[in-house]
Coordinates of N, CA and C in Angstrom, one line a residue:
M1 N 13.8 -1.9 9.9 CA 13.1 -0.8 9.3 C 11.6 -0.9 9.6
T2 N 11.1 0.2 10.0 CA 9.7 0.4 10.2 C 9.0 1.2 9.1
Y3 N 7.7 1.0 8.9 CA 7.1 1.7 7.8 C 5.8 2.3 8.3
L4 N 5.3 3.3 7.5 CA 4.1 4.1 7.8 C 3.3 3.9 6.5
I5 N 2.1 3.6 6.7 CA 1.1 3.5 5.6 C 0.4 4.9 5.5
D6 N 0.5 5.6 4.3 CA -0.2 6.9 4.1 C -1.1 6.6 3.0
A7 N -2.4 6.5 3.3 CA -3.4 6.1 2.3 C -4.6 7.1 2.4
W8 N -4.8 7.6 1.1 CA -6.0 8.6 0.9 C -6.8 7.9 -0.2
L9 N -7.7 7.1 0.1 CA -8.4 6.3 -0.8 C -9.8 6.8 -1.2
D10 N -10.3 7.8 -0.3 CA -11.7 8.3 -0.5 C -11.6 9.7 -1.2
R11 N -10.6 10.0 -2.0 CA -10.4 11.2 -2.7 C -10.7 11.0 -4.2
P12 N -10.9 12.1 -4.9 CA -11.1 11.9 -6.4 C -9.9 11.3 -7.0
Q13 N -8.6 11.6 -6.6 CA -7.5 10.9 -7.1 C -6.8 10.2 -5.9
P14 N -7.3 8.9 -5.6 CA -6.7 8.3 -4.4 C -5.3 7.8 -4.6
Y15 N -4.6 7.6 -3.5 CA -3.2 7.1 -3.5 C -3.0 6.4 -2.3
L16 N -1.9 5.6 -2.3 CA -1.4 4.8 -1.2 C 0.1 4.9 -1.2
R17 N 0.8 5.2 -0.2 CA 2.2 5.2 -0.1 C 2.7 4.5 1.1
I18 N 3.7 3.8 1.0 CA 4.5 3.3 2.1 C 5.7 4.1 2.4
L19 N 5.9 4.6 3.5 CA 7.0 5.5 3.9 C 7.8 4.9 4.9
D20 N 9.2 5.1 4.8 CA 10.1 4.8 5.9 C 9.9 5.7 7.1
R21 N 9.5 5.0 8.2 CA 9.1 5.9 9.4 C 10.3 6.7 9.9
N22 N 11.4 6.3 9.7 CA 12.7 7.1 10.3 C 13.0 8.2 9.4
T23 N 12.9 8.1 8.1 CA 13.4 9.1 7.2 C 12.3 9.8 6.5
G24 N 11.2 9.2 6.4 CA 10.0 9.8 5.6 C 10.1 9.5 4.1
A25 N 11.1 8.8 3.7 CA 11.3 8.5 2.3 C 10.1 7.6 1.8
V26 N 9.7 7.8 0.6 CA 8.6 7.1 0.0 C 9.3 5.7 -0.6
C27 N 8.7 4.6 -0.1 CA 9.2 3.4 -0.6 C 8.4 2.8 -1.7
I28 N 7.1 3.0 -1.6 CA 6.1 2.6 -2.6 C 5.1 3.7 -2.7
S29 N 4.7 4.0 -3.9 CA 3.6 4.9 -4.3 C 2.7 4.3 -5.3
L30 N 1.5 4.0 -4.9 CA 0.4 3.5 -5.8 C -0.7 4.4 -6.0
E31 N -1.2 4.5 -7.2 CA -2.4 5.4 -7.5 C -3.1 4.8 -8.7
G32 N -4.3 5.3 -9.0 CA -5.0 5.0 -10.1 C -5.2 3.6 -10.5
E33 N -4.6 3.2 -11.6 CA -4.8 1.9 -12.2 C -4.3 0.8 -11.2
A34 N -3.2 1.0 -10.6 CA -2.6 0.1 -9.6 C -3.5 -0.2 -8.4
L35 N -4.2 0.9 -7.9 CA -5.1 0.7 -6.8 C -6.4 0.0 -7.2
D36 N -6.8 0.3 -8.4 CA -8.0 -0.5 -9.0 C -7.7 -1.9 -9.1
E37 N -6.5 -2.2 -9.6 CA -6.1 -3.6 -9.7 C -6.0 -4.4 -8.4
L38 N -5.5 -3.7 -7.4 CA -5.4 -4.3 -6.0 C -6.7 -4.6 -5.5
R39 N -7.7 -3.6 -5.7 CA -9.0 -3.8 -5.2 C -9.8 -4.9 -5.9
D40 N -9.6 -5.0 -7.2 CA -10.2 -6.1 -8.0 C -9.7 -7.4 -7.6
Q41 N -8.4 -7.5 -7.3 CA -7.9 -8.8 -6.8 C -8.2 -9.2 -5.4
G42 N -8.7 -8.2 -4.7 CA -9.0 -8.4 -3.3 C -7.8 -8.3 -2.3
D43 N -6.7 -7.7 -2.9 CA -5.6 -7.6 -2.0 C -5.5 -6.2 -1.3
L44 N -6.5 -5.3 -1.5 CA -6.5 -4.1 -0.8 C -7.7 -4.1 0.0
D45 N -7.6 -4.3 1.3 CA -8.7 -4.3 2.2 C -8.6 -3.0 3.2
L46 N -9.6 -2.2 3.1 CA -9.6 -0.9 3.9 C -9.7 -1.3 5.4
H47 N -10.4 -2.3 5.8 CA -10.4 -2.8 7.2 C -9.0 -3.1 7.7
E48 N -8.3 -3.8 6.9 CA -6.9 -4.2 7.3 C -6.0 -3.0 7.4
L49 N -6.2 -2.0 6.6 CA -5.4 -0.8 6.6 C -5.6 0.0 7.9
S50 N -6.8 0.0 8.4 CA -7.2 0.8 9.5 C -7.1 0.0 10.9
T51 N -6.6 -1.2 10.9 CA -6.4 -1.9 12.1 C -5.2 -1.5 12.8
S52 N -5.1 -1.8 14.1 CA -4.0 -1.5 14.9 C -3.1 -2.7 15.3
E53 N -3.6 -3.9 14.7 CA -2.8 -5.1 15.0 C -1.6 -5.2 14.1
P54 N -0.4 -5.3 14.8 CA 0.8 -5.2 14.1 C 1.0 -6.4 13.1
C55 N 0.6 -7.6 13.4 CA 0.8 -8.7 12.5 C 0.0 -8.5 11.2
V56 N -1.2 -7.9 11.2 CA -2.1 -7.6 10.1 C -1.4 -6.6 9.2
L57 N -1.0 -5.5 9.9 CA -0.3 -4.4 9.1 C 1.0 -4.8 8.4
K58 N 1.7 -5.7 9.2 CA 3.0 -6.2 8.6 C 2.7 -7.0 7.4
E59 N 1.7 -7.8 7.4 CA 1.3 -8.7 6.2 C 0.8 -7.8 5.1
Q60 N 0.0 -6.7 5.4 CA -0.4 -5.8 4.3 C 0.8 -5.1 3.7
V61 N 1.6 -4.6 4.5 CA 2.8 -3.9 4.0 C 3.7 -4.9 3.1
R62 N 3.9 -6.1 3.6 CA 4.6 -7.1 2.8 C 3.9 -7.3 1.4
N63 N 2.6 -7.5 1.4 CA 1.9 -7.7 0.2 C 2.0 -6.5 -0.8
L64 N 2.0 -5.4 -0.2 CA 2.1 -4.1 -1.1 C 3.4 -4.0 -1.7
F65 N 4.5 -4.4 -0.9 CA 5.8 -4.4 -1.5 C 5.9 -5.4 -2.7
L66 N 5.4 -6.6 -2.4 CA 5.5 -7.7 -3.4 C 4.7 -7.3 -4.6
Y67 N 3.5 -6.8 -4.5 CA 2.7 -6.3 -5.6 C 3.5 -5.1 -6.4
S68 N 4.1 -4.2 -5.7 CA 4.8 -3.1 -6.3 C 6.0 -3.6 -7.2
Y69 N 6.7 -4.6 -6.5 CA 7.9 -5.1 -7.3 C 7.5 -5.9 -8.5
A70 N 6.4 -6.7 -8.3 CA 5.9 -7.5 -9.5 C 5.4 -6.6 -10.5
R71 N 4.7 -5.6 -10.2 CA 4.2 -4.7 -11.2 C 5.4 -3.9 -12.0
A72 N 6.5 -3.6 -11.2 CA 7.6 -3.0 -11.9 C 8.3 -3.9 -12.9
L73 N 8.2 -5.3 -12.7 CA 8.8 -6.2 -13.6 C 8.0 -6.6 -14.8
R74 N 6.8 -6.0 -14.9 CA 5.9 -6.3 -16.1 C 6.6 -5.6 -17.3
P75 N 6.4 -6.3 -18.5 CA 6.9 -5.8 -19.7 C 6.2 -4.5 -20.2

């Protein structure tokens, strides 16, 4: 499965989505407080999101999936 990062972080209401490249289905959607938390933790690096290096992008997508699942498990 391949993914596409759709991020608009310089808007009044920023968001970041991970899409399935084949179907266009949204796998992860982060906005507001979640993005702030990622930035505060240092886990959201704009430079890494704009790179074309596959291994860097793969690691970023992996971390975003882990963060999203961990956040969903919070009480």
